[in-house]
PDB file of C-alpha atoms and ligand atoms in Angstrom:
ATOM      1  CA  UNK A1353       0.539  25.044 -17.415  1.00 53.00           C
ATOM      2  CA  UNK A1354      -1.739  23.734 -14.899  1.00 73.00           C
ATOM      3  CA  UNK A1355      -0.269  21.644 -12.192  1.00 81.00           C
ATOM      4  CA  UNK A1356       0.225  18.513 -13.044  1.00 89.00           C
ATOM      5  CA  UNK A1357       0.180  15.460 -10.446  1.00 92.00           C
ATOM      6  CA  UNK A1358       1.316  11.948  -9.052  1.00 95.00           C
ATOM      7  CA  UNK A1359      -1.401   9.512  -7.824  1.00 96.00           C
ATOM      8  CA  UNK A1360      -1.244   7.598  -4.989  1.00 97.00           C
ATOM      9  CA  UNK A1361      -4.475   5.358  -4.517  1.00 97.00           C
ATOM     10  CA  UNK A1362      -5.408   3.315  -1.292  1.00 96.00           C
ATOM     11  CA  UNK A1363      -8.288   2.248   0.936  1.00 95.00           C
ATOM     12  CA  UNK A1364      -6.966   4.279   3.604  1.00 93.00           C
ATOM     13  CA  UNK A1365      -4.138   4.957   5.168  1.00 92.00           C
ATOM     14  CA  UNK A1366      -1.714   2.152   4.289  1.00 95.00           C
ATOM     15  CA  UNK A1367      -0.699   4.218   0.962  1.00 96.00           C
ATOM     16  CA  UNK A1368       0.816   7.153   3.211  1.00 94.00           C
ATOM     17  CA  UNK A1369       3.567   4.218   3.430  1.00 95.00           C
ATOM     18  CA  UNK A1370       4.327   4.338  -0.117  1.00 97.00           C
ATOM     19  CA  UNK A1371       3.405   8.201  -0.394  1.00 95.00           C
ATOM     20  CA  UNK A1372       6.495   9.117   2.374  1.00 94.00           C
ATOM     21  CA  UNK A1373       8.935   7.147   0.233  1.00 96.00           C
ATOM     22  CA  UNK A1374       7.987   8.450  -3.307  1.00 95.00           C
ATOM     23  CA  UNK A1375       8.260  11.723  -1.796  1.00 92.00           C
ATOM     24  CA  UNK A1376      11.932  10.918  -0.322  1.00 93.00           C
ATOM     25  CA  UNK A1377      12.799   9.722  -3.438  1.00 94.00           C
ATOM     26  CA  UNK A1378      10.917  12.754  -5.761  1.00 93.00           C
ATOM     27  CA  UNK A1379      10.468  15.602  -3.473  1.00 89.00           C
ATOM     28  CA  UNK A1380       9.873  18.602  -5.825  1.00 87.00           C
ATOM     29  CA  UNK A1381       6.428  16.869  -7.218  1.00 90.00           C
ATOM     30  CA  UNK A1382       3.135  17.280  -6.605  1.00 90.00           C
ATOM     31  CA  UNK A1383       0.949  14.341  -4.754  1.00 92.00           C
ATOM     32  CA  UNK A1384      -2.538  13.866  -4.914  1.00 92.00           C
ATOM     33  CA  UNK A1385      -3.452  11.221  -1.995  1.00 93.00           C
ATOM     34  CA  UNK A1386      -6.567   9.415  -2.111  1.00 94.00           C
ATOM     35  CA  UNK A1387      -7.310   6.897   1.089  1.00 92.00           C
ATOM     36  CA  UNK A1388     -10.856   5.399   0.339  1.00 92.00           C
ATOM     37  CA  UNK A1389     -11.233   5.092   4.264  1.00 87.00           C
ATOM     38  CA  UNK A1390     -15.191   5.517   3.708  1.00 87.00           C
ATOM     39  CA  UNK A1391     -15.092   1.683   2.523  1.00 92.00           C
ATOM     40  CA  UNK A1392     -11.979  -0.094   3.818  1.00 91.00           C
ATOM     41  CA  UNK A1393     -11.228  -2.930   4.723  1.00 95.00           C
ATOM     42  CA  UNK A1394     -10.721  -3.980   0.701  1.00 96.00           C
ATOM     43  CA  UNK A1395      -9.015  -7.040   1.659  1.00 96.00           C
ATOM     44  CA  UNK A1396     -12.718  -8.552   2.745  1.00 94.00           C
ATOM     45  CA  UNK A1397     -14.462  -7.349   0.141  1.00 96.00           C
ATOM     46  CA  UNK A1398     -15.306  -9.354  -3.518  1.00 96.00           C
ATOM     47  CA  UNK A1399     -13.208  -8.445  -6.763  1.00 97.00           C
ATOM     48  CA  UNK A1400     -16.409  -6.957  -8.548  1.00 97.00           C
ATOM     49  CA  UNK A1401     -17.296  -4.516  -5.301  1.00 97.00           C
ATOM     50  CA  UNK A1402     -13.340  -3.078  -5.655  1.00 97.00           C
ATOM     51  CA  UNK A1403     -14.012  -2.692  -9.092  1.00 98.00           C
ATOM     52  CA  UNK A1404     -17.238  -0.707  -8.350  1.00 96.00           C
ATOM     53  CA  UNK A1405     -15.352   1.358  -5.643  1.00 96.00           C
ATOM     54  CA  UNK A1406     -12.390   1.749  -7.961  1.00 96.00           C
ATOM     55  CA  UNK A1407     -13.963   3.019 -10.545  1.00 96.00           C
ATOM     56  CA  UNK A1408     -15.588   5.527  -8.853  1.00 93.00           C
ATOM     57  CA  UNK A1409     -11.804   6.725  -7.131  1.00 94.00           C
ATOM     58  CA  UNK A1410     -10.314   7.075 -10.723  1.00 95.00           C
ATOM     59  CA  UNK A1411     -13.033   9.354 -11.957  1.00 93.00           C
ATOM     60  CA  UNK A1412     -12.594  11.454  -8.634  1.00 91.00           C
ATOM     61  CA  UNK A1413      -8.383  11.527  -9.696  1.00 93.00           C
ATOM     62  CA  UNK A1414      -9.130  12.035 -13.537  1.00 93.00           C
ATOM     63  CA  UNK A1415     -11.227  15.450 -12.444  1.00 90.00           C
ATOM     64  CA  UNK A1416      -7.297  16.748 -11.580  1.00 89.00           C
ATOM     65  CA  UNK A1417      -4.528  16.827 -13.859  1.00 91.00           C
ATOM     66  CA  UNK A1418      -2.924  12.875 -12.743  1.00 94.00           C
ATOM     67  CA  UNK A1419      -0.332  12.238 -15.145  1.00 94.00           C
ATOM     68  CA  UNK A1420       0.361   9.079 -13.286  1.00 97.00           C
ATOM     69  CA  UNK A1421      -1.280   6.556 -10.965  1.00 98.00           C
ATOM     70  CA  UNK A1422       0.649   4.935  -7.977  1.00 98.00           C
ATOM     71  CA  UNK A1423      -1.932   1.620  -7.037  1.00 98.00           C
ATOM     72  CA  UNK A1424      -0.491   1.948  -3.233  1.00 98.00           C
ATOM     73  CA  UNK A1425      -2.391  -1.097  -2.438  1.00 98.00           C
ATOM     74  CA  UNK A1426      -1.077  -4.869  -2.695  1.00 98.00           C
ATOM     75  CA  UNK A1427      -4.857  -5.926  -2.941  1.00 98.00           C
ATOM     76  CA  UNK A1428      -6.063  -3.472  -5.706  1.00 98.00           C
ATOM     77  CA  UNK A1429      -2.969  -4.474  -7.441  1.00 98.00           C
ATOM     78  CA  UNK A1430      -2.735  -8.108  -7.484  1.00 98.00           C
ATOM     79  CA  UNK A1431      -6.877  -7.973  -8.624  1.00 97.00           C
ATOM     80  CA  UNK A1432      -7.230  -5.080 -10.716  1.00 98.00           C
ATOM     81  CA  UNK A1433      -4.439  -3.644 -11.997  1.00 98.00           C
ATOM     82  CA  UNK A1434      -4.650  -4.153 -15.827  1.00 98.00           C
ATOM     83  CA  UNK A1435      -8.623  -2.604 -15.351  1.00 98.00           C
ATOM     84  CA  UNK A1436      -6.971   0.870 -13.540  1.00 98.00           C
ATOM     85  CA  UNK A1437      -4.343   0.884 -16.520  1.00 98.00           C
ATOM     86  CA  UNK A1438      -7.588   0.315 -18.757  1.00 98.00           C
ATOM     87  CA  UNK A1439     -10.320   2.608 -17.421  1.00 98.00           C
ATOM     88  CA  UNK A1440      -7.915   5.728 -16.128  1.00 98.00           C
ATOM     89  CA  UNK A1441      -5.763   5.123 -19.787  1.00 98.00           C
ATOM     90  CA  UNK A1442      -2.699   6.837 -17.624  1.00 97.00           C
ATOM     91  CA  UNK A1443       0.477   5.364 -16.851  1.00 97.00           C
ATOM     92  CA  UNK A1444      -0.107   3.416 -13.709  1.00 98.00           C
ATOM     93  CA  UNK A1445       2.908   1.115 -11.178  1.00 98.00           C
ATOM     94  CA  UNK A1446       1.597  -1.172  -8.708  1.00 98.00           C
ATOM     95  CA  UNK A1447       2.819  -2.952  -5.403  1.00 98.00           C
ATOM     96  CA  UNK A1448       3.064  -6.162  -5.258  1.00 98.00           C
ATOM     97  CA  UNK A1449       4.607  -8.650  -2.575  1.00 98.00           C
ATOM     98  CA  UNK A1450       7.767  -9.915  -3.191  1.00 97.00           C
ATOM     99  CA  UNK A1451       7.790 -13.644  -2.779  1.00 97.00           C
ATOM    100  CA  UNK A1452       9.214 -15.685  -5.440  1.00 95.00           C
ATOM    101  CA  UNK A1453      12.536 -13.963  -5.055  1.00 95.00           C
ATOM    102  CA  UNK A1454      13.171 -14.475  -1.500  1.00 97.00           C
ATOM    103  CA  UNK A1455      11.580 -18.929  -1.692  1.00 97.00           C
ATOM    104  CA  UNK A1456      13.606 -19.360  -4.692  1.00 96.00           C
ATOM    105  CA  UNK A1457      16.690 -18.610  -2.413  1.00 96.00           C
ATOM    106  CA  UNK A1458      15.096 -21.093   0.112  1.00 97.00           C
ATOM    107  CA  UNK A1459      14.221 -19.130   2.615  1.00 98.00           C
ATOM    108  CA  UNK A1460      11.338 -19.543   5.099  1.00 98.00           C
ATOM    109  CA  UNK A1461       9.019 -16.575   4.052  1.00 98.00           C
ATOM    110  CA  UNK A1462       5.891 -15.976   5.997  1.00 98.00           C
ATOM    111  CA  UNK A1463       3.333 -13.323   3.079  1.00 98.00           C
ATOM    112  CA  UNK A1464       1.389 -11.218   6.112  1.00 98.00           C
ATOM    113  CA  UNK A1465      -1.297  -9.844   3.996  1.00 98.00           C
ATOM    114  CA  UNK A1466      -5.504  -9.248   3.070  1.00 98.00           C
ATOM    115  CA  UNK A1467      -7.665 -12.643   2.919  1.00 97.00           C
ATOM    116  CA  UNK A1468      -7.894 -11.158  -0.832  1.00 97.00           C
ATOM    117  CA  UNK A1469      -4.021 -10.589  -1.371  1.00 98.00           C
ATOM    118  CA  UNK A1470      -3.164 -14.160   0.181  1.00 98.00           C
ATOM    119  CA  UNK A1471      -5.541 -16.440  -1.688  1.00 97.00           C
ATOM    120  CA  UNK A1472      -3.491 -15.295  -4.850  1.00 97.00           C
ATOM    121  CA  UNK A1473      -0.825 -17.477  -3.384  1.00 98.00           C
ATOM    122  CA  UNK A1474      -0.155 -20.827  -2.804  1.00 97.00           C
ATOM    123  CA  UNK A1475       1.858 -21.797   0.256  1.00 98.00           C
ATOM    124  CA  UNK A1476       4.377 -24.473  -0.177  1.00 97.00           C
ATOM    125  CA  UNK A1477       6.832 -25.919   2.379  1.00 96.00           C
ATOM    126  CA  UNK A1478       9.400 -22.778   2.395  1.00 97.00           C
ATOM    127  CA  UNK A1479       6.427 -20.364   2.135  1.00 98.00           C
ATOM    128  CA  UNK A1480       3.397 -19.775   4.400  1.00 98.00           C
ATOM    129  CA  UNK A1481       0.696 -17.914   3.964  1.00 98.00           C
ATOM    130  CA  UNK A1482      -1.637 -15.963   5.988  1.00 98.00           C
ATOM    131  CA  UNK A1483      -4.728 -13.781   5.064  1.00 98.00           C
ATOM    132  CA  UNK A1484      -5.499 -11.644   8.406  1.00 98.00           C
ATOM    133  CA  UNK A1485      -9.111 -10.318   8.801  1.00 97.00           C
ATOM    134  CA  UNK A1486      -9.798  -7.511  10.783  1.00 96.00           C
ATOM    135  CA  UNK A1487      -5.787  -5.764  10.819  1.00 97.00           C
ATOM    136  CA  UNK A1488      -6.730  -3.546   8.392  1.00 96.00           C
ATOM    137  CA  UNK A1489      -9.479  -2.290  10.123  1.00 95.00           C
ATOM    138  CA  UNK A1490      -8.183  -2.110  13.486  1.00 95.00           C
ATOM    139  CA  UNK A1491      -5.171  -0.107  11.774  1.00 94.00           C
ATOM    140  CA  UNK A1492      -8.159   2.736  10.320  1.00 92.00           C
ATOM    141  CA  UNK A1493      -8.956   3.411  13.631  1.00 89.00           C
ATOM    142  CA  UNK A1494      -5.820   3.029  15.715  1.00 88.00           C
ATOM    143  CA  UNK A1495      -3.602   4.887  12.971  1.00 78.00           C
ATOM    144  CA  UNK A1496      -2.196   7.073  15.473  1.00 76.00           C
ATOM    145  CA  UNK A1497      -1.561   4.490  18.136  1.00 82.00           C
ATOM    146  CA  UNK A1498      -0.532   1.484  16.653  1.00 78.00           C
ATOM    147  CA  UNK A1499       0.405  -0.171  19.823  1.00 79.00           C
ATOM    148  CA  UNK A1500      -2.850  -0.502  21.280  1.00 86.00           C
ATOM    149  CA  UNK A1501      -3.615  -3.436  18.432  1.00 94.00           C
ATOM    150  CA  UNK A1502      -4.072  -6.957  19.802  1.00 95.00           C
ATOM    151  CA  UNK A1503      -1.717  -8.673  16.970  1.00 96.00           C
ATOM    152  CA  UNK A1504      -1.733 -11.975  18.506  1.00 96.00           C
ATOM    153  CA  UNK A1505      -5.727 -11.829  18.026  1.00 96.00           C
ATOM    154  CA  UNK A1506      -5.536 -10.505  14.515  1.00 97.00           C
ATOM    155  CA  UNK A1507      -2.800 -13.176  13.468  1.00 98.00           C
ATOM    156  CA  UNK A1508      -5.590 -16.266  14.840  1.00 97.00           C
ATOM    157  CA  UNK A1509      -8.240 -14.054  13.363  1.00 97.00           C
ATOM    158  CA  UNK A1510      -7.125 -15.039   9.980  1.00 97.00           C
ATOM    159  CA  UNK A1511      -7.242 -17.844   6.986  1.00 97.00           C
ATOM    160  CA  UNK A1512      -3.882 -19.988   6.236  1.00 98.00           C
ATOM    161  CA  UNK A1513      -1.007 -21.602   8.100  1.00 97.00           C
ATOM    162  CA  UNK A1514       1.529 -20.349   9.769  1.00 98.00           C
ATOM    163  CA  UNK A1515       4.521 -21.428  13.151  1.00 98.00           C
ATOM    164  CA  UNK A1516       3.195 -18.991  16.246  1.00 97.00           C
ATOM    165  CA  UNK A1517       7.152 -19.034  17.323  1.00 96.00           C
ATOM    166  CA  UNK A1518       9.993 -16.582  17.493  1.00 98.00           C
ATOM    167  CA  UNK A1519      13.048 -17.406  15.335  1.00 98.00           C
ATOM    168  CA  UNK A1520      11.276 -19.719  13.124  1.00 98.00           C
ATOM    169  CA  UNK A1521      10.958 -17.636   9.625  1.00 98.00           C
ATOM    170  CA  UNK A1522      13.799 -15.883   7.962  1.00 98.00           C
ATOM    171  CA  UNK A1523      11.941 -13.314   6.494  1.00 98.00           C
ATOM    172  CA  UNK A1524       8.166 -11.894   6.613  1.00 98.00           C
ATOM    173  CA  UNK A1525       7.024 -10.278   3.971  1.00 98.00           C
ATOM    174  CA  UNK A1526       4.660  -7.590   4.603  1.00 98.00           C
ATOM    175  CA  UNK A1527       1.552  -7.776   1.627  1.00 98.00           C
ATOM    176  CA  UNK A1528      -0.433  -5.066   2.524  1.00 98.00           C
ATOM    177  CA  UNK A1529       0.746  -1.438   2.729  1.00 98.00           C
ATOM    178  CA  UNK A1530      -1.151  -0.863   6.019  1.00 96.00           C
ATOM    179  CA  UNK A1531       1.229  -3.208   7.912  1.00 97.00           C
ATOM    180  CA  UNK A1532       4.191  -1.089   7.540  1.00 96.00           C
ATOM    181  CA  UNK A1533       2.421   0.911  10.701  1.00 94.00           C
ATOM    182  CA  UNK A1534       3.076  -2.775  12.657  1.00 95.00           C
ATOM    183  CA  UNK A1535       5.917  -3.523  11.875  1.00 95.00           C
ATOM    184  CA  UNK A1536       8.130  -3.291  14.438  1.00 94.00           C
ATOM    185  CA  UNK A1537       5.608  -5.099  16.621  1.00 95.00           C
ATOM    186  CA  UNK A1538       5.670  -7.876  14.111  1.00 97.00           C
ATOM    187  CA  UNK A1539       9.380  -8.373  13.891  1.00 97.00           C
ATOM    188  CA  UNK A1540       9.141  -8.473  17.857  1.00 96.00           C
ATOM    189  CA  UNK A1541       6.337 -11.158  17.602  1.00 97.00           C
ATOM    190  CA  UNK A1542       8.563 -13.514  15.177  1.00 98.00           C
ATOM    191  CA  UNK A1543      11.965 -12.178  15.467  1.00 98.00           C
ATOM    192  CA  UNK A1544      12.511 -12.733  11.457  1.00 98.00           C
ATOM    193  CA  UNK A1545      16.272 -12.095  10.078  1.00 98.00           C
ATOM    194  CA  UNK A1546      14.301  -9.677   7.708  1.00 98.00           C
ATOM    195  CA  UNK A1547      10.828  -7.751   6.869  1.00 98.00           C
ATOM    196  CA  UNK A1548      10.527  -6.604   3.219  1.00 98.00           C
ATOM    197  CA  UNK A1549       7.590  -5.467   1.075  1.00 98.00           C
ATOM    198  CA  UNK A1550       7.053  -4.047  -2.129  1.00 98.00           C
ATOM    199  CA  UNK A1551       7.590  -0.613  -1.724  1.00 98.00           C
ATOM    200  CA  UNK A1552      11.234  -0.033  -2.584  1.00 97.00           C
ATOM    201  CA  UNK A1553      10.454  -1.855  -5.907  1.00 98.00           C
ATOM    202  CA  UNK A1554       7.883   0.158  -6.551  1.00 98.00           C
ATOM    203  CA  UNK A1555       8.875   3.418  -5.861  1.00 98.00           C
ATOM    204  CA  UNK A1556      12.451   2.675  -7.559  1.00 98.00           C
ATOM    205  CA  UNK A1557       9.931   2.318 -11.029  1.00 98.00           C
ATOM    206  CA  UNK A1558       8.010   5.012 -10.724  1.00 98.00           C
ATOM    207  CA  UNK A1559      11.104   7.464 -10.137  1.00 97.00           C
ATOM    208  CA  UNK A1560      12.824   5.746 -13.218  1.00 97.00           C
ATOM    209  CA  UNK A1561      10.003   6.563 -15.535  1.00 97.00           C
ATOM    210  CA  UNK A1562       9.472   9.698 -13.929  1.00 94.00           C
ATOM    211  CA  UNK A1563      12.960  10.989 -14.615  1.00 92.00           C
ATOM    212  CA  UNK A1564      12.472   9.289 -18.142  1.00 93.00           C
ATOM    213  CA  UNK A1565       9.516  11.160 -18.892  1.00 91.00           C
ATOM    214  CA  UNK A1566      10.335  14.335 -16.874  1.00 82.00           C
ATOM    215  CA  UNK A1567       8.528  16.941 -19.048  1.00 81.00           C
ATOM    216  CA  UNK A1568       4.891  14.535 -18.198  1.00 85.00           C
ATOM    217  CA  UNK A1569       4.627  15.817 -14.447  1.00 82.00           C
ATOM    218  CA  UNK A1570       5.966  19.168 -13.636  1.00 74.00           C
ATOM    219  CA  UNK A1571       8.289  19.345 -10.696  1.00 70.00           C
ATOM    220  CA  UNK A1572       7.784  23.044  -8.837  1.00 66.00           C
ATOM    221  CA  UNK A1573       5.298  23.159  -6.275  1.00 65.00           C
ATOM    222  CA  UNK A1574       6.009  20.062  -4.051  1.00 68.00           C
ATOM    223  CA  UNK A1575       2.684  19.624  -2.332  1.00 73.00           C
ATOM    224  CA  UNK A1576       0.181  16.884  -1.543  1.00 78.00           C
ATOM    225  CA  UNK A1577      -3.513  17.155  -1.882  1.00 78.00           C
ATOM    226  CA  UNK A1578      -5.870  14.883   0.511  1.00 76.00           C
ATOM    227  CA  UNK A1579      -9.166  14.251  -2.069  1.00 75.00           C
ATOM    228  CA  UNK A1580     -11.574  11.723  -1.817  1.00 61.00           C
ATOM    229  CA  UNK A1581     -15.354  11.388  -1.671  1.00 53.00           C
ATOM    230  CA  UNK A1582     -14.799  10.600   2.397  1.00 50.00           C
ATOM    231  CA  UNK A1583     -12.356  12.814   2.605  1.00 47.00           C
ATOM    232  CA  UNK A1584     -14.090  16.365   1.956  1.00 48.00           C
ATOM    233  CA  UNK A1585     -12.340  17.778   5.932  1.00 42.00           C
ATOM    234  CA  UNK A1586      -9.063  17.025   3.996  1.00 45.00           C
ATOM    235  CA  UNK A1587      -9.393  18.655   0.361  1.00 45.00           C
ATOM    236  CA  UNK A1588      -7.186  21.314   1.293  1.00 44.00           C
ATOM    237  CA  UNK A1589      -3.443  21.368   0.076  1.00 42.00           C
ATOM    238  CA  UNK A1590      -0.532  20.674   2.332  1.00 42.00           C
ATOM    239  CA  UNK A1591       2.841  21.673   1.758  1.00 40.00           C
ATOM    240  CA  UNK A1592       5.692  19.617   3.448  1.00 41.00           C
ATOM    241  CA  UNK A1593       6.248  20.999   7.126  1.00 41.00           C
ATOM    242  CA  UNK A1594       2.114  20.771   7.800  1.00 42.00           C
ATOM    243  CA  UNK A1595       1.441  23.935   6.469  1.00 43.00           C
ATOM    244  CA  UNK A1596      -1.689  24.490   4.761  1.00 43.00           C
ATOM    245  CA  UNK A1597      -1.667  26.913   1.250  1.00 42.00           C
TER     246      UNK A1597
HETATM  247  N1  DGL B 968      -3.283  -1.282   1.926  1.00 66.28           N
HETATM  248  C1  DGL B 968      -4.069  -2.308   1.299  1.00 66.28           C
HETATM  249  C2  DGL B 968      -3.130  -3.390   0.753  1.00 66.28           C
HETATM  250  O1  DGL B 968      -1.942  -3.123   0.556  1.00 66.28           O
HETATM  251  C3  DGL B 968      -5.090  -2.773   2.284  1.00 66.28           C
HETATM  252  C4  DGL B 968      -6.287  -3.372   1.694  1.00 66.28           C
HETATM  253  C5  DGL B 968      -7.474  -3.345   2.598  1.00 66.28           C
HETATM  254  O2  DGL B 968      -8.083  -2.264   2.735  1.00 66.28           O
HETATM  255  O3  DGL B 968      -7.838  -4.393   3.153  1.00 66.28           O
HETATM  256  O4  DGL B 968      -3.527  -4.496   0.469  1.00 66.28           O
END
């Protein structure tokens, strides 16, 4: 049988978030990563150009053997996720922020996230909302130095409402995959009682129907492959420990 594979779909690098935990949590299958770098930031762009650009990614995954489709991108989610479902006709999970479970409890929730992401939401007294700009970007070319990123000018460099003050939210909720690479300079910027995103949910669904349907993806190799239309340097595979096969 040919290999068989997991998807894991982003516009760059903010899916190797979600990637590292699926693998934690299902380490003896096979990955195929696909960071759309070539045309990030998605979070700025118009629901019909992700469409386009999505599109385009699924027919690049459907040329391997994907059995399933990990949408490890809050933005592509919360737009398009019935059309990936649709157009790749695989099983597919999304990521999604988790908001209404944290307000309901009357906490003060601040949704860090795309301009596309946030305007899906509609801030209320307990939860504020804010759509940063350029964070994404500045993330694709600092991804291996993080620090270096101005966050108090992304955070004014962004649409919505939020309290510039340490203390003041109980938890932030982190809406875009790329900001788990921030994080800890976030929670030093507001000093929140908590951070949370989507990724535990999701990952906790996928391995459920993956050890439901265990004969769909076969579990031997444990390897990721790097494919992408911008990504030619990286179509190599990679087993865990950096080593290339
Ligand atoms: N990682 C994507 C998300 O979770 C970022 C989208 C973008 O490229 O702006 O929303």
């Amino acid at each position: 049988m040919n290999d068989s594979y997991i998807a894991v779909l982003d516009s760059g690098i903010g899916g190797l978030s979600v990637l590292k935990e699926l693998v934690k949590s299902l380490p003896e299958y096979n990955y195929i990563y696909l960071g759309d770098n070539a045309n990030a930031p998605y979070g700025n762009k118009t629901v019909r150009e992700l469409k386009e650009l999505t599109a385009k990614n699924i027919d690049v995954l459907l040329k391997f053997n994907v059995k399933v489709i990990v949408v490890a991108c809050n933005t592509l989610s919360i737009n398009l996720l019935p059309f990936i479902a649709e157009y790749s006709g695989l099983k597919v999970f999304g990521i999604f922020p988790p908001v209404e479970r944290y307000v309901v409890k009357g906490e003060k929730v601040l949704l860090l996230s795309t301009v596309l992401t946030a305007k899906k939401f509609s801030p209320s007294q307990n939860l504020h909302v804010l759509g940063l700009k350029s964070l994404v970007r500045d993330l694709e070319y600092n991804m291996f130095n993080a620090r270096e990123i101005n966050l108090n000018f992304n955070l004014s460099n962004s649409v919505g409402y939020y309290i510039n003050k340490k203390f003041y939210y109980d938890r932030i909720i982190l809406g875009c995959t790329h900001y788990e690479f921030i994080k800890n300079e976030i929670y030093d910027h507001f000093c929140p009682r908590k951070i949370s995103s989507g990724i535990n949910f999701t990952v906790n669904n996928v391995k459920n129907f993956i050890i439901h349907n265990k004969s769909l993806v076969n579990h031997n190799k444990n390897k990721v492959l790097f494919v992408g239309e911008s990504a030619k340097a990286n179509e190599d595979f990679w087993v865990f420990g950096g080593q290339k096969q």
